[in-house]
């Protein structure tokens, strides 16, 4: 019976292989999206999606739950914001600087945390990110509770004015694609292969001569850097960086997005971010807005109990089970 | 003087006052197959954990090729040429059989931190990986997901993976445990076929396998060494017969 399905799908083979075709369609949709959907909404989604993808590199592909990723998101935002306000550098350099700052912070966090396992790792990252939160609360340059306001978007390469929302959208899309590309490549690299081995059987990886801590550290730095890149870009989009990004709620929200979409899948966090942003926007206007946290909590519990694999994971599983030739849900 | 590849001095490990390994002085000759035997709970696995630093010793020291490795990290010990297997099978279950071996081969490639390269660069390892799989009779399973292998084949895969590192010394913890006759024979053959230019230290319960493979053996009892020597001497020792081999073992040793 399987052979039947297989030959049927083989007959339908398009010149582009399926994953390439899918990616091309998605890219086309992304390019056309601002014609239909408000660009700021899309940009928020892309920033959070990148944030979730970066987080998922640790949770889904190393198997470590960080509960401190808000620190990297906010550090990217504050550093980029500060430089944009005070030094007048161009936005692409601003984003790079924010990314670098988060990478550095990620290195420090990682040095202190990656030798811990499971819940202890989560607790150390949480504690460290709380230190960062209190630092930003007190530091004069962040504007404390008011946030860092009036961050200019600047001119891309000194040429293109990003205060135009459409121009800004394509800049954010480019940043997202670069970040996503880095994650995708990392997962499918010689380094990613060792990460998989560590996740599958850590003692065995050690016995084969791999210094596991160093691999976890590098993964953590990459994850932190890209979370910083997301935060830096987000600060430019809203021309604002606030303590919300540094709060532990944000660290929790990224866990939610990732689990909702499907951890350990490449697209899961993107879908999770879309769902979360859509729900938040849907309810923010009406009187249900006050119950947003309860609604989120309800979704979270349902998701964790009923759809362990997340939206993308369940879909892949379904396709793999029923249409094995489709190539969906293969172990990545 | 004999050439010792591995030596321990008064190696001791306590767990909350309970001494699991008690002043063990182990001497392993280069090129030997050396069996470590003893009843359940004697401390054999703990000795392996100490040798490979999965546990730090409470006191005592370990020398590998004359070098004091008492404070060297696990992964570094593997890179120095002493590689262990585990009592429970140690594979990467969701990866293919070929990938399991490739992960070990990758260790000496120097590209294991290269996150910017495509994993395709690893394909240059396929040929060597396939040779290794062939040497343990698993070539036809190269593309199979490892968790679908039978238990005996998983253990063979473990050996192929370990051999990929070309170690001077292998530590095998009960390689034939829980296997049927056929698999036991296959693994014993396999161990004989890989001993060339290597030293093998193995924990083994099956005395037939021990008598067939081991050049020397050490008997452990309640954490301490009861005796150490070549097979004939040790199996003739009345204390060993009494403490470990028991009555039934008489025939087994004779066989
Ligand atoms: N991590 C540990 N914590 C406490 N006790 C342990 C630990 N590991 C082993 N032991 C104890 O040490 C003794 C020796 O165990 P082990 O080395 O596994 O024996 P063997 O491999 O010879 O059967 C046992 O009594 C066991 O309960
Ligand atoms: Mg044991």
PDB file of N, CA, C and O in Angstrom, chain A residues 52-99:
ATOM      1  N   UNK A  52      12.123  33.175  19.090  1.00  0.00           N
ATOM      2  CA  UNK A  52      11.732  31.806  19.437  1.00  0.00           C
ATOM      3  C   UNK A  52      12.622  30.776  18.742  1.00  0.00           C
ATOM      4  O   UNK A  52      12.988  29.755  19.333  1.00  0.00           O
ATOM      5  N   UNK A  53      12.990  31.048  17.499  1.00  0.00           N
ATOM      6  CA  UNK A  53      13.882  30.121  16.790  1.00  0.00           C
ATOM      7  C   UNK A  53      15.228  30.035  17.498  1.00  0.00           C
ATOM      8  O   UNK A  53      15.815  28.947  17.620  1.00  0.00           O
ATOM      9  N   UNK A  54      15.718  31.191  17.939  1.00  0.00           N
ATOM     10  CA  UNK A  54      17.005  31.221  18.639  1.00  0.00           C
ATOM     11  C   UNK A  54      16.910  30.413  19.930  1.00  0.00           C
ATOM     12  O   UNK A  54      17.791  29.616  20.260  1.00  0.00           O
ATOM     13  N   UNK A  55      15.807  30.609  20.641  1.00  0.00           N
ATOM     14  CA  UNK A  55      15.598  29.873  21.888  1.00  0.00           C
ATOM     15  C   UNK A  55      15.508  28.372  21.633  1.00  0.00           C
ATOM     16  O   UNK A  55      16.062  27.548  22.366  1.00  0.00           O
ATOM     17  N   UNK A  56      14.817  28.026  20.546  1.00  0.00           N
ATOM     18  CA  UNK A  56      14.602  26.616  20.208  1.00  0.00           C
ATOM     19  C   UNK A  56      15.903  25.887  19.878  1.00  0.00           C
ATOM     20  O   UNK A  56      15.991  24.667  20.002  1.00  0.00           O
ATOM     21  N   UNK A  57      16.919  26.651  19.474  1.00  0.00           N
ATOM     22  CA  UNK A  57      18.212  26.017  19.227  1.00  0.00           C
ATOM     23  C   UNK A  57      18.685  25.332  20.515  1.00  0.00           C
ATOM     24  O   UNK A  57      19.217  24.213  20.483  1.00  0.00           O
ATOM     25  N   UNK A  58      18.467  25.977  21.646  1.00  0.00           N
ATOM     26  CA  UNK A  58      18.859  25.372  22.924  1.00  0.00           C
ATOM     27  C   UNK A  58      17.873  24.282  23.351  1.00  0.00           C
ATOM     28  O   UNK A  58      18.250  23.170  23.688  1.00  0.00           O
ATOM     29  N   UNK A  59      16.579  24.635  23.346  1.00  0.00           N
ATOM     30  CA  UNK A  59      15.597  23.683  23.875  1.00  0.00           C
ATOM     31  C   UNK A  59      15.429  22.479  22.954  1.00  0.00           C
ATOM     32  O   UNK A  59      15.481  21.334  23.392  1.00  0.00           O
ATOM     33  N   UNK A  60      15.244  22.752  21.679  1.00  0.00           N
ATOM     34  CA  UNK A  60      14.897  21.676  20.759  1.00  0.00           C
ATOM     35  C   UNK A  60      16.092  20.894  20.251  1.00  0.00           C
ATOM     36  O   UNK A  60      15.970  19.716  19.964  1.00  0.00           O
ATOM     37  N   UNK A  61      17.231  21.559  20.127  1.00  0.00           N
ATOM     38  CA  UNK A  61      18.347  20.881  19.476  1.00  0.00           C
ATOM     39  C   UNK A  61      19.506  20.559  20.410  1.00  0.00           C
ATOM     40  O   UNK A  61      20.379  19.792  20.064  1.00  0.00           O
ATOM     41  N   UNK A  62      19.539  21.183  21.573  1.00  0.00           N
ATOM     42  CA  UNK A  62      20.527  20.757  22.569  1.00  0.00           C
ATOM     43  C   UNK A  62      19.804  20.042  23.720  1.00  0.00           C
ATOM     44  O   UNK A  62      20.393  19.252  24.430  1.00  0.00           O
ATOM     45  N   UNK A  63      18.505  20.352  23.860  1.00  0.00           N
ATOM     46  CA  UNK A  63      17.746  19.719  24.939  1.00  0.00           C
ATOM     47  C   UNK A  63      17.917  20.424  26.270  1.00  0.00           C
ATOM     48  O   UNK A  63      17.812  19.799  27.314  1.00  0.00           O
ATOM     49  N   UNK A  64      18.203  21.730  26.241  1.00  0.00           N
ATOM     50  CA  UNK A  64      18.347  22.469  27.491  1.00  0.00           C
ATOM     51  C   UNK A  64      17.361  23.633  27.525  1.00  0.00           C
ATOM     52  O   UNK A  64      17.304  24.448  26.606  1.00  0.00           O
ATOM     53  N   UNK A  65      16.591  23.701  28.626  1.00  0.00           N
ATOM     54  CA  UNK A  65      15.587  24.744  28.772  1.00  0.00           C
ATOM     55  C   UNK A  65      16.196  25.947  29.476  1.00  0.00           C
ATOM     56  O   UNK A  65      16.453  25.918  30.676  1.00  0.00           O
ATOM     57  N   UNK A  66      16.426  27.003  28.708  1.00  0.00           N
ATOM     58  CA  UNK A  66      16.916  28.248  29.314  1.00  0.00           C
ATOM     59  C   UNK A  66      15.700  29.050  29.760  1.00  0.00           C
ATOM     60  O   UNK A  66      14.752  29.224  28.999  1.00  0.00           O
ATOM     61  N   UNK A  67      15.761  29.552  30.980  1.00  0.00           N
ATOM     62  CA  UNK A  67      14.667  30.419  31.423  1.00  0.00           C
ATOM     63  C   UNK A  67      15.187  31.839  31.616  1.00  0.00           C
ATOM     64  O   UNK A  67      14.714  32.574  32.469  1.00  0.00           O
ATOM     65  N   UNK A  68      16.169  32.203  30.802  1.00  0.00           N
ATOM     66  CA  UNK A  68      16.734  33.539  30.950  1.00  0.00           C
ATOM     67  C   UNK A  68      16.918  34.266  29.636  1.00  0.00           C
ATOM     68  O   UNK A  68      17.657  35.242  29.562  1.00  0.00           O
ATOM     69  N   UNK A  69      16.204  33.822  28.595  1.00  0.00           N
ATOM     70  CA  UNK A  69      16.462  34.416  27.289  1.00  0.00           C
ATOM     71  C   UNK A  69      15.978  35.860  27.160  1.00  0.00           C
ATOM     72  O   UNK A  69      16.384  36.567  26.242  1.00  0.00           O
ATOM     73  N   UNK A  70      15.131  36.313  28.092  1.00  0.00           N
ATOM     74  CA  UNK A  70      14.722  37.718  28.070  1.00  0.00           C
ATOM     75  C   UNK A  70      15.943  38.624  28.198  1.00  0.00           C
ATOM     76  O   UNK A  70      15.986  39.709  27.611  1.00  0.00           O
ATOM     77  N   UNK A  71      16.937  38.179  28.922  1.00  0.00           N
ATOM     78  CA  UNK A  71      18.142  39.001  29.110  1.00  0.00           C
ATOM     79  C   UNK A  71      18.813  39.298  27.776  1.00  0.00           C
ATOM     80  O   UNK A  71      19.324  40.398  27.568  1.00  0.00           O
ATOM     81  N   UNK A  72      18.791  38.336  26.867  1.00  0.00           N
ATOM     82  CA  UNK A  72      19.461  38.543  25.576  1.00  0.00           C
ATOM     83  C   UNK A  72      18.624  39.412  24.653  1.00  0.00           C
ATOM     84  O   UNK A  72      19.145  40.263  23.945  1.00  0.00           O
ATOM     85  N   UNK A  73      17.298  39.176  24.683  1.00  0.00           N
ATOM     86  CA  UNK A  73      16.398  39.996  23.875  1.00  0.00           C
ATOM     87  C   UNK A  73      16.555  41.465  24.257  1.00  0.00           C
ATOM     88  O   UNK A  73      16.729  42.336  23.411  1.00  0.00           O
ATOM     89  N   UNK A  74      16.516  41.728  25.579  1.00  0.00           N
ATOM     90  CA  UNK A  74      16.557  43.113  26.036  1.00  0.00           C
ATOM     91  C   UNK A  74      17.943  43.724  25.850  1.00  0.00           C
ATOM     92  O   UNK A  74      18.058  44.905  25.516  1.00  0.00           O
ATOM     93  N   UNK A  75      18.978  42.936  26.035  1.00  0.00           N
ATOM     94  CA  UNK A  75      20.330  43.493  25.855  1.00  0.00           C
ATOM     95  C   UNK A  75      20.531  43.936  24.412  1.00  0.00           C
ATOM     96  O   UNK A  75      21.066  45.020  24.157  1.00  0.00           O
ATOM     97  N   UNK A  76      20.076  43.108  23.477  1.00  0.00           N
ATOM     98  CA  UNK A  76      20.132  43.520  22.073  1.00  0.00           C
ATOM     99  C   UNK A  76      19.407  44.841  21.882  1.00  0.00           C
ATOM    100  O   UNK A  76      19.920  45.773  21.243  1.00  0.00           O
ATOM    101  N   UNK A  77      18.209  44.953  22.451  1.00  0.00           N
ATOM    102  CA  UNK A  77      17.393  46.155  22.305  1.00  0.00           C
ATOM    103  C   UNK A  77      18.047  47.386  22.916  1.00  0.00           C
ATOM    104  O   UNK A  77      18.145  48.434  22.276  1.00  0.00           O
ATOM    105  N   UNK A  78      18.518  47.264  24.152  1.00  0.00           N
ATOM    106  CA  UNK A  78      19.088  48.429  24.837  1.00  0.00           C
ATOM    107  C   UNK A  78      20.388  48.892  24.188  1.00  0.00           C
ATOM    108  O   UNK A  78      20.624  50.085  24.015  1.00  0.00           O
ATOM    109  N   UNK A  79      21.250  47.927  23.842  1.00  0.00           N
ATOM    110  CA  UNK A  79      22.541  48.314  23.267  1.00  0.00           C
ATOM    111  C   UNK A  79      22.333  48.992  21.916  1.00  0.00           C
ATOM    112  O   UNK A  79      22.876  50.066  21.646  1.00  0.00           O
ATOM    113  N   UNK A  80      21.500  48.387  21.090  1.00  0.00           N
ATOM    114  CA  UNK A  80      21.223  48.984  19.790  1.00  0.00           C
ATOM    115  C   UNK A  80      20.548  50.341  19.964  1.00  0.00           C
ATOM    116  O   UNK A  80      20.936  51.320  19.317  1.00  0.00           O
ATOM    117  N   UNK A  81      19.564  50.396  20.851  1.00  0.00           N
ATOM    118  CA  UNK A  81      18.852  51.653  21.096  1.00  0.00           C
ATOM    119  C   UNK A  81      19.805  52.742  21.553  1.00  0.00           C
ATOM    120  O   UNK A  81      19.789  53.867  21.033  1.00  0.00           O
ATOM    121  N   UNK A  82      20.661  52.390  22.498  1.00  0.00           N
ATOM    122  CA  UNK A  82      21.597  53.379  23.042  1.00  0.00           C
ATOM    123  C   UNK A  82      22.506  53.910  21.936  1.00  0.00           C
ATOM    124  O   UNK A  82      22.711  55.122  21.816  1.00  0.00           O
ATOM    125  N   UNK A  83      23.020  53.031  21.114  1.00  0.00           N
ATOM    126  CA  UNK A  83      23.930  53.455  20.044  1.00  0.00           C
ATOM    127  C   UNK A  83      23.196  54.275  18.990  1.00  0.00           C
ATOM    128  O   UNK A  83      23.738  55.251  18.468  1.00  0.00           O
ATOM    129  N   UNK A  84      21.974  53.880  18.681  1.00  0.00           N
ATOM    130  CA  UNK A  84      21.216  54.614  17.662  1.00  0.00           C
ATOM    131  C   UNK A  84      20.925  56.041  18.140  1.00  0.00           C
ATOM    132  O   UNK A  84      20.971  56.984  17.363  1.00  0.00           O
ATOM    133  N   UNK A  85      20.622  56.161  19.453  1.00  0.00           N
ATOM    134  CA  UNK A  85      20.305  57.487  19.990  1.00  0.00           C
ATOM    135  C   UNK A  85      21.572  58.338  20.110  1.00  0.00           C
ATOM    136  O   UNK A  85      21.599  59.501  19.738  1.00  0.00           O
ATOM    137  N   UNK A  86      22.644  57.711  20.623  1.00  0.00           N
ATOM    138  CA  UNK A  86      23.795  58.518  21.023  1.00  0.00           C
ATOM    139  C   UNK A  86      24.943  58.571  20.037  1.00  0.00           C
ATOM    140  O   UNK A  86      25.769  59.468  20.112  1.00  0.00           O
ATOM    141  N   UNK A  87      25.058  57.607  19.150  1.00  0.00           N
ATOM    142  CA  UNK A  87      26.259  57.638  18.312  1.00  0.00           C
ATOM    143  C   UNK A  87      25.949  57.880  16.848  1.00  0.00           C
ATOM    144  O   UNK A  87      26.857  58.122  16.057  1.00  0.00           O
ATOM    145  N   UNK A  88      24.676  57.771  16.497  1.00  0.00           N
ATOM    146  CA  UNK A  88      24.305  58.034  15.109  1.00  0.00           C
ATOM    147  C   UNK A  88      24.843  57.028  14.108  1.00  0.00           C
ATOM    148  O   UNK A  88      25.038  57.344  12.938  1.00  0.00           O
ATOM    149  N   UNK A  89      25.090  55.777  14.551  1.00  0.00           N
ATOM    150  CA  UNK A  89      25.519  54.775  13.577  1.00  0.00           C
ATOM    151  C   UNK A  89      24.326  54.309  12.754  1.00  0.00           C
ATOM    152  O   UNK A  89      23.172  54.527  13.124  1.00  0.00           O
ATOM    153  N   UNK A  90      24.626  53.660  11.636  1.00  0.00           N
ATOM    154  CA  UNK A  90      23.548  53.187  10.769  1.00  0.00           C
ATOM    155  C   UNK A  90      22.883  51.957  11.403  1.00  0.00           C
ATOM    156  O   UNK A  90      23.514  51.245  12.199  1.00  0.00           O
ATOM    157  N   UNK A  91      21.616  51.701  11.053  1.00  0.00           N
ATOM    158  CA  UNK A  91      20.861  50.645  11.746  1.00  0.00           C
ATOM    159  C   UNK A  91      21.469  49.250  11.607  1.00  0.00           C
ATOM    160  O   UNK A  91      21.414  48.467  12.548  1.00  0.00           O
ATOM    161  N   UNK A  92      22.045  48.934  10.430  1.00  0.00           N
ATOM    162  CA  UNK A  92      22.592  47.579  10.304  1.00  0.00           C
ATOM    163  C   UNK A  92      23.760  47.384  11.272  1.00  0.00           C
ATOM    164  O   UNK A  92      23.911  46.320  11.875  1.00  0.00           O
ATOM    165  N   UNK A  93      24.564  48.459  11.476  1.00  0.00           N
ATOM    166  CA  UNK A  93      25.651  48.349  12.449  1.00  0.00           C
ATOM    167  C   UNK A  93      25.092  48.310  13.870  1.00  0.00           C
ATOM    168  O   UNK A  93      25.621  47.603  14.733  1.00  0.00           O
ATOM    169  N   UNK A  94      24.022  49.068  14.078  1.00  0.00           N
ATOM    170  CA  UNK A  94      23.372  49.053  15.390  1.00  0.00           C
ATOM    171  C   UNK A  94      22.906  47.649  15.759  1.00  0.00           C
ATOM    172  O   UNK A  94      23.141  47.169  16.873  1.00  0.00           O
ATOM    173  N   UNK A  95      22.266  46.984  14.795  1.00  0.00           N
ATOM    174  CA  UNK A  95      21.784  45.618  15.052  1.00  0.00           C
ATOM    175  C   UNK A  95      22.958  44.683  15.306  1.00  0.00           C
ATOM    176  O   UNK A  95      22.925  43.842  16.214  1.00  0.00           O
ATOM    177  N   UNK A  96      24.021  44.849  14.521  1.00  0.00           N
ATOM    178  CA  UNK A  96      25.202  44.011  14.732  1.00  0.00           C
ATOM    179  C   UNK A  96      25.776  44.203  16.133  1.00  0.00           C
ATOM    180  O   UNK A  96      26.145  43.236  16.805  1.00  0.00           O
ATOM    181  N   UNK A  97      25.817  45.463  16.571  1.00  0.00           N
ATOM    182  CA  UNK A  97      26.366  45.752  17.898  1.00  0.00           C
ATOM    183  C   UNK A  97      25.510  45.106  18.985  1.00  0.00           C
ATOM    184  O   UNK A  97      26.030  44.505  19.937  1.00  0.00           O
ATOM    185  N   UNK A  98      24.188  45.210  18.831  1.00  0.00           N
ATOM    186  CA  UNK A  98      23.285  44.586  19.807  1.00  0.00           C
ATOM    187  C   UNK A  98      23.465  43.070  19.826  1.00  0.00           C
ATOM    188  O   UNK A  98      23.468  42.437  20.884  1.00  0.00           O
ATOM    189  N   UNK A  99      23.631  42.499  18.634  1.00  0.00           N
ATOM    190  CA  UNK A  99      23.845  41.060  18.523  1.00  0.00           C
ATOM    191  C   UNK A  99      25.133  40.654  19.232  1.00  0.00           C
ATOM    192  O   UNK A  99      25.163  39.676  19.997  1.00  0.00           O
TER     193      UNK A  99
END
